[in-house]
Amino acid sequence: MADFITTSQKPSDSRGSSSTLMTETLQVLKEIVPPELQNPRVGIICGSGLSGLAASLRQSVLVQYEKLPGFVQSTVPGHKSALAFGLMGSGAGIPVVAMLGRFHPYEGHKLSSVVYPVRVMGAIGVKDIFITNAAGALNPALAVGTIVVVHDHIALPNLTGMNPLLGPQIDPSFPRFLPISDAYSRSLRKLVFHAAHQLSMNRDALAEGTYAWVSGPTYETPAEGRFLRAAGADVVGMSTVPEVLAAREEGMNVLVLSLVTNAVVIPASYKSVREEVETEIAGNLIEPVIDEKVSHEEVLALGKMKGDLMKSLVAKVLDLLPPPV
Ligand SMILES: O=P(O)(O)O[C@H]1O[C@H](CO)[C@@H](O)[C@H]1O
């Protein structure tokens, strides 16, 4: 599934961004999107259940992924398969492009396909990318419904050979060894907290944290959850990091907002079977073990519940963006 490069792959197709493919994609966009919306400043990626983020776009134009060379289809419930171009924010608004549905490696998509829309955003001039996702809480202090401003990540897949930047460089001007210690823009993160203040958001509704990327599609075992927590992660999800890496390579400023949809590490959730049996043998009452299982339906329901808050926050951050230089 990972894009391991074989010697039979040509540099141009190893990461799905050959210049001919990009030219074809850009040509289709040029034919469908009105000129005033063709070069958006901001790109938005809508996470699971968060496609409603784009509902407030004005003068919006939808481009179905099936029309776009290089785009695959989103197969996950809660993800659509279209790009939305339009204006967002107050006043005249800022031109944005939103992905109403992202691609995940667990769907069977190559990493090059997963990040191709980010490459397209780079090619049409996106400067700031706002990436949203649904995530499970590893940090017990994070309540379901909290929005986490991501300031760092742990990506076990990256460390073990599943990195979207593996392979020949698609642009010789890109650095071969991309530093990502500052991947998450400090100034954009600060804008989110300013935006939350202006919206009078409850202090607990917004937090900062580290995102752990896992491949999925299985959710974590309790031990995996504890492992990721011990490694320093606050939330976990199956997306985002490949997009962040491609966006950084394209020179974009990156903001990531994770909506906590469920808890992964539940304090004191472990119950010893030996103790339970010993309690039974002693004739004492045993407390029932509550088997809490996360489901994608729960994830989507939370997205629906908190979608408006995420939308207001993103729109306010757009309003606070400094004028382009
Ligand atoms: O990261 P997004 O796309 O928001 O979705 C999250 O929700 C799905 C699991 O419920 C996984 O795809 C996980 O990554």
PDB file of N, CA, C and O in Angstrom, residues 51 127 213:
ATOM      1  N   SER A  51     -17.575  18.051   6.413  1.00  0.00           N
ATOM      2  CA  SER A  51     -17.717  18.685   5.090  1.00  0.00           C
ATOM      3  C   SER A  51     -18.619  19.916   5.142  1.00  0.00           C
ATOM      4  O   SER A  51     -18.564  20.765   4.252  1.00  0.00           O
ATOM      5  N   LYS A 127      -1.637  29.466  -0.178  1.00  0.00           N
ATOM      6  CA  LYS A 127      -0.526  29.859   0.719  1.00  0.00           C
ATOM      7  C   LYS A 127      -0.698  29.264   2.114  1.00  0.00           C
ATOM      8  O   LYS A 127       0.272  28.954   2.787  1.00  0.00           O
ATOM      9  N   TRP A 213      -0.193   9.850  14.030  1.00  0.00           N
ATOM     10  CA  TRP A 213      -0.760   9.283  12.803  1.00  0.00           C
ATOM     11  C   TRP A 213      -0.565   7.777  12.814  1.00  0.00           C
ATOM     12  O   TRP A 213       0.564   7.304  13.003  1.00  0.00           O
TER      13      TRP A 213
END
